[in-house]
């Protein structure tokens, strides 16, 4: 947010008045925002060093919860599930979104129709959509398996009911829901690429692949970076799908970090332990995001 | 990419692919709509067909016995109040950040920007405890508080950028007329950023309408449940009555799809406003 700080002929009295009213305007925000966003994240750190069931007063246990986490094989699996979910969902939806955006960017008739349709899943309620997909994935009467029978596949997978396919099923549903979001951003990015660059490249004899590789991709890199960051931060917190489609099962195959936190806190009342997990996740998201910002210098092109 | 004339074969291929993908995207949504008019038997015997008759029995049952009228009203007023509040409070902060020069401005801008990336769900336990202490647990105010707080960074970010672009002269003229700083904000500046207010309103409205996580944790009382949470409970009770379920899914989803069809420009604008800077 760069600002036009040119206070040239304006008097000092006015400046002082501005400072006072500035903080007057800002006060409700500063207080509300701190209480309901920053404070809870920090407070979670304190709670994570206690043993607390919400009924009795918390007792201080230091780093015990973190030590327990390290030796908890279930938490290991939950971490792995979440990582696989992120690694599956984010690149897949980005790739699909880029392809769709490139296709739609060719100023074809019907572009508006396709764009509107593709974005629809983004505004649909995740709970509703997850329930629909639960039906689509149903082993006995689901649409997907009906379709697979129809094209001659005799033993289709038991999607949500098998440890092997449950997580991929949730990834498929999430990709389906998120592509539209990234597509709109990619489209906006594509429209920002100056046309002259393509014309110049054409004069230099670049083919369509060359133009894509040397112009489109680099010019699009700030958009790609933004989608990557937001996509990862959100995907690490996946919850609705895990609760609604599989309840984390079968055999914890789709148990994710936030779902595990939810269960420990509100079903087993292990507040301290759940907070420790929340902080581990916070640390993971923080480090991954920081790493992305470091790495972006190598591939993101700002000018 | 745009200037190359496409051969007709490529063009047909492109449309086939776009159409196939469109089908994949729209099919589950269309399925939900169509199935909501069928009874369970018809759903299983003819899953791909249009309903034999368009009967609204499922809707009537969901709306009355299924309590969807209450969920719907709750969703409407909770998201509505949150949107109004975030616009009022957010524009108050955006105004000085966009227009005044004062010490600490840069820091405050960054403070709110950091909120854009803060994974707020991770503070859920302290939030739960905080709401309990404030006596807000199991009331709609817990949701309103969390929505407004989580919507502020984006709101402030977009609105302050807008305030920045307004001409100085307007403000100076109003000052010469003796208007107070608050009146300048409320009566001169605020009306000028109406388009930005609309963008922010719609953009905040979507995730709040669809939110499942916070109601799940804060709301137990049936009377305060919003659509996604109500739908979840409804599903638990009517696992096998798919026709009825699909009508519940449609009641939850359709309002937003309609909002989207009418305001897709605003939504796309909001999306790109947050991203491309």
Coordinates of C-alpha atoms in Angstrom, one line a residue:
Chain A
X1 CA 0.0 0.0 0.0
X2 CA 2.1 2.9 -1.2
X3 CA 0.6 6.2 -0.1
X4 CA 0.6 9.7 -1.6
X5 CA 2.4 11.3 1.4
X6 CA 2.7 14.8 0.1
X7 CA 1.8 17.0 3.0
X8 CA 3.2 20.1 1.2
X9 CA 1.1 23.1 2.0
X10 CA -0.9 21.5 4.7
X11 CA -0.5 22.9 8.2
X12 CA 0.9 21.1 11.2
X13 CA -2.4 21.5 13.0
X14 CA -4.1 19.6 10.2
X15 CA -1.5 16.9 10.4
X16 CA -2.0 16.5 14.1
X17 CA -5.7 16.3 13.6
X18 CA -5.2 13.6 11.1
X19 CA -3.1 11.5 13.4
X20 CA -5.7 11.7 16.2
X21 CA -8.6 10.9 13.9
X22 CA -6.6 8.1 12.2
X23 CA -6.3 6.3 15.5
X24 CA -9.9 7.1 16.3
X25 CA -11.0 5.4 13.1
X26 CA -8.6 2.5 13.6
X27 CA -9.3 1.7 17.2
X28 CA -12.4 -0.6 16.9
X29 CA -10.5 -2.6 14.3
X30 CA -7.3 -3.0 16.2
X31 CA -9.1 -4.2 19.3
X32 CA -11.5 -6.6 17.5
X33 CA -9.0 -7.9 15.2
X34 CA -6.4 -8.6 17.9
X35 CA -8.9 -10.4 20.1
X36 CA -10.4 -12.6 17.6
X37 CA -7.5 -13.5 15.4
X38 CA -4.0 -12.9 16.7
X39 CA -4.8 -13.6 20.4
X40 CA -6.2 -17.1 19.8
X41 CA -3.3 -18.2 17.8
X42 CA -0.9 -17.1 20.4
X43 CA -3.0 -18.4 23.3
X44 CA -3.0 -21.8 21.6
X45 CA 0.7 -21.9 22.3
X46 CA 0.1 -21.5 26.1
X47 CA -2.7 -24.1 26.1
X48 CA -0.5 -26.5 24.3
X49 CA 1.8 -26.6 27.3
X50 CA -1.0 -27.7 29.6
X51 CA -3.1 -30.7 30.4
X52 CA -6.7 -29.6 30.2
X53 CA -10.1 -31.3 29.8
X54 CA -12.1 -28.0 30.0
X55 CA -13.7 -29.2 33.3
X56 CA -10.8 -29.0 35.7
X57 CA -8.2 -26.2 35.8
X58 CA -5.4 -26.7 33.3
X59 CA -2.1 -28.1 34.7
X60 CA 1.2 -27.0 33.4
X61 CA 3.1 -29.8 31.6
X62 CA 5.7 -27.9 29.6
X63 CA 6.7 -29.7 26.4
X64 CA 5.1 -33.0 27.3
X65 CA 2.4 -32.8 24.7
X66 CA 4.9 -32.2 22.0
X67 CA 7.0 -35.1 23.2
X68 CA 3.9 -37.3 23.1
X69 CA 3.1 -36.1 19.6
X70 CA 6.6 -37.1 18.4
X71 CA 6.0 -40.7 19.6
X72 CA 2.4 -41.0 18.4
X73 CA 2.3 -43.1 15.3
X74 CA -1.3 -42.0 14.6
X75 CA -0.2 -38.4 14.4
X76 CA 2.6 -39.5 12.0
X77 CA -0.1 -41.0 9.8
X78 CA -2.3 -37.9 10.1
X79 CA 0.7 -35.7 9.0
X80 CA 1.4 -38.0 6.1
X81 CA -2.3 -38.0 5.0
X82 CA -2.4 -34.2 5.1
X83 CA 0.9 -33.9 3.2
X84 CA -0.4 -36.3 0.5
X85 CA -3.6 -34.3 0.3
X86 CA -1.7 -31.1 -0.2
X87 CA 0.7 -32.6 -2.7
X88 CA -2.2 -34.1 -4.6
X89 CA -4.7 -31.3 -4.6
X90 CA -2.6 -28.2 -5.1
X91 CA -0.5 -29.2 -8.2
X92 CA -3.5 -31.0 -9.9
X93 CA -5.9 -28.2 -9.5
X94 CA -3.3 -25.6 -10.6
X95 CA -2.4 -27.6 -13.7
X96 CA -6.0 -28.1 -14.7
X97 CA -6.9 -24.5 -14.0
X98 CA -4.0 -23.4 -16.2
X99 CA -5.0 -25.6 -19.1
X100 CA -8.6 -24.4 -18.9
X101 CA -7.6 -20.8 -18.6
X102 CA -5.3 -21.1 -21.6
X103 CA -8.1 -22.6 -23.6
X104 CA -10.6 -19.9 -22.6
X105 CA -8.1 -17.2 -23.2
X106 CA -8.3 -17.8 -27.0
X107 CA -11.3 -15.5 -27.2
X108 CA -13.6 -18.2 -28.4
X109 CA -17.4 -17.8 -28.6
X110 CA -19.0 -19.1 -25.5
X111 CA -16.1 -18.1 -23.3
X112 CA -18.3 -16.4 -20.7
X113 CA -20.6 -19.4 -20.5
X114 CA -17.7 -21.8 -19.8
X115 CA -16.1 -19.5 -17.4
X116 CA -19.4 -19.1 -15.5
X117 CA -20.0 -22.8 -15.4
X118 CA -16.5 -23.7 -14.3
X119 CA -16.5 -21.3 -11.4
X120 CA -19.8 -22.7 -10.0
X121 CA -18.4 -25.3 -7.7
X122 CA -16.3 -22.6 -5.9
X123 CA -19.5 -20.9 -4.7
X124 CA -21.3 -24.1 -3.8
X125 CA -21.3 -25.1 -0.1
X126 CA -18.6 -27.6 0.6
X127 CA -20.9 -29.6 2.9
X128 CA -23.5 -29.9 0.1
X129 CA -21.0 -30.8 -2.5
X130 CA -19.2 -33.3 -0.3
X131 CA -22.5 -35.0 0.3
X132 CA -23.2 -35.2 -3.4
X133 CA -19.8 -36.7 -4.0
X134 CA -20.4 -39.1 -1.2
X135 CA -23.3 -40.4 -3.3
X136 CA -21.3 -40.4 -6.5
X137 CA -18.5 -42.4 -4.9
X138 CA -20.9 -44.9 -3.3
X139 CA -19.7 -48.5 -3.9
X140 CA -23.1 -50.2 -4.6
X141 CA -25.2 -47.6 -6.3
X142 CA -22.9 -44.6 -6.9
X143 CA -22.8 -42.9 -10.3
X144 CA -19.1 -43.4 -10.8
X145 CA -19.2 -47.1 -10.4
X146 CA -22.4 -47.3 -12.5
X147 CA -20.5 -45.6 -15.2
X148 CA -17.5 -47.8 -14.7
X149 CA -19.7 -50.9 -15.0
X150 CA -21.2 -49.4 -18.2
X151 CA -17.8 -49.1 -19.9
X152 CA -16.9 -52.7 -18.9
X153 CA -14.9 -52.4 -15.7
X154 CA -16.0 -55.4 -13.6
X155 CA -14.5 -54.7 -10.2
X156 CA -14.5 -50.9 -9.6
X157 CA -12.9 -49.7 -6.4
X158 CA -14.8 -49.2 -3.2
X159 CA -13.9 -45.5 -3.3
X160 CA -14.6 -44.1 0.1
X161 CA -14.6 -47.5 1.8
X162 CA -11.1 -48.6 0.9
X163 CA -7.9 -47.4 2.6
X164 CA -6.3 -47.2 -0.8
X165 CA -8.8 -45.0 -2.6
X166 CA -10.4 -42.9 0.1
X167 CA -7.8 -40.2 0.2
X168 CA -7.6 -40.0 -3.7
X169 CA -11.4 -39.7 -3.7
X170 CA -11.2 -36.7 -1.4
X171 CA -8.5 -35.2 -3.6
X172 CA -10.6 -35.7 -6.7
X173 CA -13.6 -33.9 -5.1
X174 CA -11.4 -31.1 -3.8
X175 CA -9.7 -30.6 -7.2
X176 CA -13.2 -30.5 -8.8
X177 CA -14.2 -27.8 -6.4
X178 CA -11.2 -25.6 -6.5
X179 CA -10.2 -25.5 -10.2
X180 CA -12.6 -22.6 -10.9
X181 CA -11.0 -20.3 -8.4
X182 CA -7.5 -20.7 -9.8
X183 CA -8.8 -20.6 -13.3
X184 CA -10.3 -17.1 -12.8
X185 CA -7.0 -15.9 -11.4
X186 CA -5.0 -17.4 -14.2
X187 CA -7.4 -15.8 -16.8
X188 CA -6.9 -12.4 -15.2
X189 CA -3.2 -13.0 -15.2
X190 CA -3.2 -14.0 -18.9
X191 CA -5.2 -10.9 -19.8
X192 CA -2.5 -8.9 -18.2
X193 CA 0.2 -10.2 -20.5
X194 CA 1.0 -7.4 -23.0
X195 CA 0.1 -8.4 -26.6
X196 CA 3.3 -6.8 -28.0
X197 CA 5.4 -9.5 -26.3
X198 CA 3.7 -12.2 -28.4
X199 CA 3.9 -10.1 -31.6
X200 CA 7.6 -9.5 -31.0
X201 CA 8.2 -13.2 -30.3
X202 CA 6.3 -14.1 -33.5
X203 CA 8.6 -11.8 -35.5
X204 CA 11.6 -13.6 -34.0
X205 CA 10.1 -16.8 -35.2
X206 CA 9.0 -18.4 -31.9
X207 CA 6.4 -21.2 -32.2
X208 CA 3.4 -21.5 -30.0
X209 CA 5.3 -23.7 -27.5
X210 CA 8.2 -21.2 -27.4
X211 CA 5.8 -18.3 -26.8
X212 CA 4.1 -20.3 -24.0
X213 CA 7.4 -21.3 -22.4
X214 CA 9.3 -18.0 -22.7
X215 CA 6.5 -15.4 -22.4
X216 CA 3.3 -16.8 -20.9
X217 CA 4.7 -18.8 -18.1
X218 CA 7.2 -16.2 -16.8
X219 CA 4.6 -13.4 -17.1
X220 CA 2.1 -15.5 -15.3
X221 CA 4.5 -16.4 -12.5
X222 CA 3.3 -13.9 -9.9
X223 CA -0.2 -15.3 -10.3
X224 CA 1.1 -18.8 -10.1
X225 CA 2.9 -17.9 -6.9
X226 CA -0.2 -16.4 -5.3
X227 CA -2.3 -19.4 -6.2
X228 CA 0.3 -21.8 -4.9
X229 CA 0.6 -20.0 -1.5
X230 CA -3.1 -19.6 -0.9
X231 CA -3.8 -23.1 -2.2
X232 CA -1.2 -24.6 0.2
X233 CA -2.3 -22.6 3.2
X234 CA -5.9 -23.7 2.7
X235 CA -5.2 -27.3 1.8
X236 CA -3.2 -27.9 4.9
X237 CA -6.3 -27.0 6.9
X238 CA -8.6 -29.4 5.0
X239 CA -11.5 -30.5 7.3
X240 CA -15.0 -30.5 5.9
X241 CA -14.4 -33.2 3.3
X242 CA -12.7 -35.5 5.8
X243 CA -15.6 -35.2 8.3
X244 CA -18.4 -35.4 5.9
X245 CA -17.2 -37.9 3.3
X246 CA -15.3 -40.4 5.5
X247 CA -15.1 -39.3 9.1
X248 CA -11.4 -39.7 8.7
X249 CA -11.7 -43.4 7.8
X250 CA -11.4 -46.1 6.9
X251 CA -8.7 -46.9 9.5
X252 CA -7.6 -43.3 9.6
X253 CA -6.8 -43.3 5.9
X254 CA -8.3 -39.8 5.5
X255 CA -7.7 -38.4 9.0
X256 CA -6.2 -35.0 8.5
X257 CA -4.5 -32.6 11.0
X258 CA -7.5 -30.3 11.5
X259 CA -9.9 -33.2 11.7
X260 CA -7.6 -34.9 14.3
X261 CA -7.4 -31.6 16.2
X262 CA -11.2 -31.4 16.2
X263 CA -11.6 -34.9 17.5
X264 CA -9.0 -34.6 20.2
X265 CA -10.4 -31.3 21.4
X266 CA -14.2 -31.7 21.1
X267 CA -14.6 -35.5 21.4
X268 CA -11.8 -36.6 23.7
X269 CA -11.5 -33.2 25.5
X270 CA -7.7 -33.2 25.3
X271 CA -7.3 -29.5 24.9
X272 CA -3.6 -29.3 25.5
X273 CA -2.8 -32.1 23.2
X274 CA -5.0 -30.7 20.4
X275 CA -3.4 -27.2 20.8
X276 CA 0.0 -28.8 20.4
X277 CA -1.1 -30.2 17.1
X278 CA -2.5 -26.9 16.1
X279 CA 0.9 -25.3 16.7
X280 CA 2.7 -28.0 14.8
X281 CA 0.5 -27.3 11.9
X282 CA 0.9 -23.6 12.3
X283 CA 4.7 -24.1 12.3
X284 CA 4.5 -26.3 9.2
X285 CA 2.4 -23.7 7.3
X286 CA 4.7 -20.9 8.4
X287 CA 7.9 -22.7 7.3
X288 CA 6.4 -23.8 4.0
X289 CA 5.1 -20.4 3.2
X290 CA 8.4 -18.8 4.2
X291 CA 10.3 -21.3 2.0
X292 CA 8.0 -20.4 -0.9
X293 CA 8.8 -16.7 -0.4
X294 CA 12.5 -17.5 -0.4
X295 CA 12.3 -19.7 -3.5
X296 CA 10.1 -17.4 -5.4
X297 CA 13.1 -15.1 -6.2
X298 CA 14.4 -17.8 -8.5
X299 CA 11.2 -18.2 -10.6
X300 CA 8.8 -15.4 -10.1
X301 CA 9.1 -12.5 -12.4
X302 CA 8.0 -9.1 -11.2
X303 CA 8.1 -6.3 -13.8
Chain B
X1 CA -1.7 -17.2 -28.2
X2 CA -4.6 -15.2 -29.4
X3 CA -3.6 -14.1 -32.8
X4 CA -3.0 -17.5 -34.4
X5 CA -6.0 -18.5 -36.5
X6 CA -7.3 -21.9 -35.4
X7 CA -7.9 -24.6 -37.8
X8 CA -11.4 -26.0 -37.7
X9 CA -10.2 -29.4 -36.4
X10 CA -8.4 -27.8 -33.5
X11 CA -11.5 -25.7 -32.8
X12 CA -13.8 -28.7 -32.6
X13 CA -11.3 -30.5 -30.4
X14 CA -11.2 -27.6 -28.1
X15 CA -14.9 -27.4 -27.8
X16 CA -15.2 -31.1 -27.2
X17 CA -12.7 -30.8 -24.3
X18 CA -14.3 -27.7 -22.9
X19 CA -17.7 -29.4 -23.1
X20 CA -16.5 -32.6 -21.4
X21 CA -15.0 -30.6 -18.6
X22 CA -18.1 -28.5 -18.4
X23 CA -20.1 -31.7 -18.0
X24 CA -17.9 -32.9 -15.2
X25 CA -18.3 -29.6 -13.4
X26 CA -22.0 -29.2 -13.9
X27 CA -23.1 -32.8 -13.6
X28 CA -22.9 -33.1 -9.8
X29 CA -24.7 -29.8 -9.4
X30 CA -27.4 -30.7 -12.0
X31 CA -27.7 -34.1 -10.4
X32 CA -28.5 -32.5 -7.1
X33 CA -31.1 -30.3 -8.6
X34 CA -32.8 -33.0 -10.6
X35 CA -32.7 -35.6 -7.9
X36 CA -34.4 -33.3 -5.4
X37 CA -37.6 -33.7 -7.3
X38 CA -37.5 -37.5 -7.2
X39 CA -38.4 -40.0 -4.5
X40 CA -35.7 -42.4 -3.3
X41 CA -37.0 -45.3 -5.5
X42 CA -36.8 -43.2 -8.6
X43 CA -33.3 -42.0 -7.7
X44 CA -32.0 -45.6 -7.7
X45 CA -34.0 -47.0 -10.6
X46 CA -33.3 -44.1 -12.9
X47 CA -30.4 -42.0 -11.6
X48 CA -29.6 -40.4 -14.9
X49 CA -33.1 -39.6 -16.1
X50 CA -35.2 -36.4 -15.6
X51 CA -37.8 -36.8 -12.9
X52 CA -41.1 -38.3 -14.0
X53 CA -43.0 -35.3 -12.4
X54 CA -41.6 -32.1 -10.9
X55 CA -43.0 -32.5 -7.4
X56 CA -42.0 -30.3 -4.5
X57 CA -42.9 -32.8 -1.7
X58 CA -39.2 -33.1 -0.7
X59 CA -38.9 -29.3 -0.5
X60 CA -42.0 -29.0 1.6
X61 CA -40.9 -31.7 4.0
X62 CA -37.4 -30.3 4.3
X63 CA -38.6 -26.8 4.8
X64 CA -41.2 -27.6 7.5
X65 CA -40.3 -30.8 9.2
X66 CA -36.6 -30.6 8.4
X67 CA -36.4 -27.2 10.0
X68 CA -34.8 -25.7 6.8
X69 CA -36.9 -22.5 7.2
X70 CA -35.1 -21.8 10.4
X71 CA -31.6 -22.7 9.1
X72 CA -32.2 -20.5 6.1
X73 CA -33.3 -17.5 8.1
X74 CA -30.4 -17.9 10.4
X75 CA -27.9 -18.1 7.5
X76 CA -29.5 -15.0 5.9
X77 CA -29.4 -12.8 9.0
X78 CA -26.1 -13.9 10.4
X79 CA -24.2 -13.4 7.1
X80 CA -26.2 -10.2 6.5
X81 CA -25.3 -8.6 9.8
X82 CA -21.7 -9.8 9.4
X83 CA -21.4 -8.2 6.0
X84 CA -22.8 -4.8 7.2
X85 CA -20.5 -4.8 10.2
X86 CA -17.4 -5.7 8.3
X87 CA -18.2 -2.9 5.8
X88 CA -18.7 -0.3 8.6
X89 CA -15.7 -1.4 10.7
X90 CA -13.5 -2.2 7.8
X91 CA -14.1 1.1 6.0
X92 CA -13.4 3.0 9.2
X93 CA -9.9 1.4 9.3
X94 CA -9.4 1.6 5.5
X95 CA -10.1 5.3 5.5
X96 CA -7.1 6.6 7.4
X97 CA -4.9 3.9 5.9
X98 CA -5.8 5.0 2.5
X99 CA -5.8 8.8 3.1
X100 CA -3.9 10.0 6.1
X101 CA -0.2 10.3 6.6
X102 CA 0.6 9.3 10.2
X103 CA 3.2 7.5 12.2
X104 CA 2.7 3.8 12.4
X105 CA 0.7 3.6 9.2
X106 CA 3.1 1.2 7.4
X107 CA 3.2 -1.1 10.4
X108 CA -0.6 -1.2 10.7
X109 CA -1.0 -1.9 7.0
X110 CA 1.3 -4.9 7.4
X111 CA -0.5 -6.0 10.6
X112 CA -3.8 -6.2 8.7
X113 CA -2.1 -7.8 5.7
X114 CA -0.6 -10.5 7.9
X115 CA -4.1 -11.3 8.9
X116 CA -4.8 -12.3 5.3
X117 CA -2.5 -15.3 5.7
X118 CA -3.1 -16.2 9.3
X119 CA -4.7 -19.6 9.4
X120 CA -7.5 -18.6 11.8
X121 CA -8.8 -22.2 12.3
X122 CA -5.7 -23.0 14.2
X123 CA -6.8 -20.7 17.0
X124 CA -10.1 -22.6 17.4
X125 CA -9.5 -23.9 20.9
X126 CA -8.7 -20.5 22.5
X127 CA -11.6 -19.1 20.4
X128 CA -13.9 -21.7 21.8
X129 CA -12.8 -20.8 25.3
X130 CA -13.0 -17.1 24.6
X131 CA -16.5 -17.4 23.3
X132 CA -17.4 -19.5 26.4
X133 CA -16.0 -16.9 28.7
X134 CA -17.8 -14.0 26.9
X135 CA -21.0 -16.0 27.1
X136 CA -21.3 -16.0 23.3
X137 CA -21.0 -19.8 22.9
X138 CA -24.2 -21.2 21.4
X139 CA -25.3 -17.8 20.2
X140 CA -25.2 -16.4 16.7
X141 CA -22.9 -13.6 18.0
X142 CA -20.0 -16.0 18.2
X143 CA -20.3 -16.5 14.5
X144 CA -20.7 -12.8 13.7
X145 CA -17.7 -11.9 15.7
X146 CA -15.4 -14.5 14.0
X147 CA -16.7 -13.7 10.5
X148 CA -16.2 -9.9 10.9
X149 CA -12.7 -10.4 12.4
X150 CA -11.6 -12.8 9.7
X151 CA -13.1 -10.6 6.9
X152 CA -11.4 -7.5 8.1
X153 CA -7.9 -7.9 6.4
X154 CA -9.4 -8.4 2.9
X155 CA -11.9 -5.6 3.4
X156 CA -9.4 -3.1 4.7
X157 CA -6.9 -4.1 2.0
X158 CA -9.4 -3.5 -0.9
X159 CA -11.1 -0.4 0.5
X160 CA -7.9 1.4 1.5
X161 CA -6.6 1.0 -2.0
X162 CA -9.9 2.5 -3.3
X163 CA -9.8 5.4 -0.8
X164 CA -6.3 6.2 -2.0
X165 CA -7.5 6.9 -5.5
X166 CA -10.0 9.5 -4.6
X167 CA -9.0 13.2 -5.3
X168 CA -7.7 15.4 -2.5
X169 CA -9.8 18.4 -3.5
X170 CA -13.1 16.9 -2.3
X171 CA -11.7 16.4 1.2
X172 CA -10.1 19.9 1.3
X173 CA -13.3 21.5 0.1
X174 CA -15.4 19.8 2.8
X175 CA -12.8 20.8 5.4
X176 CA -13.1 24.4 4.4
X177 CA -16.8 24.1 4.9
X178 CA -16.1 23.1 8.4
X179 CA -17.0 19.4 8.2
X180 CA -15.6 17.1 10.9
X181 CA -13.2 14.3 9.9
X182 CA -15.9 11.7 10.5
X183 CA -18.4 13.6 8.4
X184 CA -15.9 13.8 5.5
X185 CA -15.5 10.0 5.8
X186 CA -19.2 9.2 6.1
X187 CA -20.8 11.7 3.8
X188 CA -18.2 12.6 1.2
X189 CA -15.8 9.6 0.8
X190 CA -17.9 6.6 1.6
X191 CA -20.5 7.1 -1.1
X192 CA -17.7 7.4 -3.6
X193 CA -16.4 3.9 -3.0
X194 CA -19.8 2.2 -3.4
X195 CA -18.6 -0.2 -6.1
X196 CA -15.8 -1.4 -3.9
X197 CA -18.2 -1.8 -1.0
X198 CA -20.4 -4.0 -3.2
X199 CA -17.4 -6.1 -4.3
X200 CA -16.2 -6.7 -0.7
X201 CA -19.7 -7.4 0.5
X202 CA -20.3 -10.2 -2.1
X203 CA -16.9 -11.6 -1.7
X204 CA -17.2 -11.9 2.1
X205 CA -20.7 -13.2 1.8
X206 CA -19.8 -16.5 0.0
X207 CA -17.4 -18.1 2.5
X208 CA -19.6 -17.1 5.4
X209 CA -22.8 -18.5 3.9
X210 CA -20.9 -21.8 3.3
X211 CA -19.0 -21.9 6.5
X212 CA -19.4 -25.2 8.3
X213 CA -16.4 -25.2 10.7
X214 CA -17.3 -22.5 13.1
X215 CA -21.0 -23.3 13.5
X216 CA -20.0 -26.9 14.1
X217 CA -17.9 -25.9 17.0
X218 CA -19.8 -22.9 18.4
X219 CA -23.5 -23.8 17.9
X220 CA -25.3 -26.7 19.5
X221 CA -28.7 -25.2 19.8
X222 CA -31.0 -26.3 17.0
X223 CA -32.6 -22.8 16.9
X224 CA -29.4 -21.1 15.8
X225 CA -28.0 -23.6 13.3
X226 CA -27.1 -22.2 9.9
X227 CA -27.7 -24.1 6.6
X228 CA -24.4 -26.1 6.3
X229 CA -24.6 -27.2 9.9
X230 CA -28.3 -27.9 9.7
X231 CA -27.8 -29.9 6.5
X232 CA -25.1 -32.0 8.2
X233 CA -27.5 -32.9 11.1
X234 CA -30.3 -33.5 8.6
X235 CA -28.0 -35.9 6.7
X236 CA -27.4 -37.9 9.9
X237 CA -31.2 -38.3 10.4
X238 CA -32.2 -39.1 6.9
X239 CA -29.2 -41.1 5.6
X240 CA -31.2 -43.1 3.2
X241 CA -33.9 -40.7 2.0
X242 CA -31.8 -39.3 -0.8
X243 CA -34.6 -37.4 -2.5
X244 CA -35.2 -35.5 0.7
X245 CA -31.5 -35.0 1.2
X246 CA -31.0 -33.6 -2.2
X247 CA -33.7 -31.0 -1.6
X248 CA -31.8 -29.9 1.5
X249 CA -28.6 -29.7 -0.5
X250 CA -30.4 -27.6 -3.1
X251 CA -31.8 -25.2 -0.5
X252 CA -28.3 -24.7 0.8
X253 CA -26.6 -24.3 -2.5
X254 CA -29.0 -22.6 -4.8
X255 CA -29.2 -19.1 -3.2
X256 CA -25.4 -18.7 -3.6
X257 CA -25.5 -20.0 -7.2
X258 CA -28.2 -17.4 -8.0
X259 CA -26.2 -14.6 -6.3
X260 CA -23.2 -15.7 -8.3
X261 CA -25.1 -15.7 -11.6
X262 CA -26.2 -12.1 -10.9
X263 CA -23.0 -10.8 -9.5
X264 CA -20.3 -12.9 -11.1
X265 CA -18.5 -9.7 -12.3
X266 CA -18.3 -8.5 -8.7
X267 CA -17.0 -11.8 -7.5
X268 CA -14.3 -12.1 -10.1
X269 CA -13.3 -8.5 -9.3
X270 CA -13.0 -9.3 -5.6
X271 CA -11.0 -12.4 -6.4
X272 CA -8.5 -10.6 -8.6
X273 CA -8.4 -7.5 -6.3
X274 CA -7.0 -9.7 -3.5
X275 CA -4.6 -11.5 -5.8
X276 CA -2.9 -9.3 -8.3
X277 CA -1.0 -6.8 -6.3

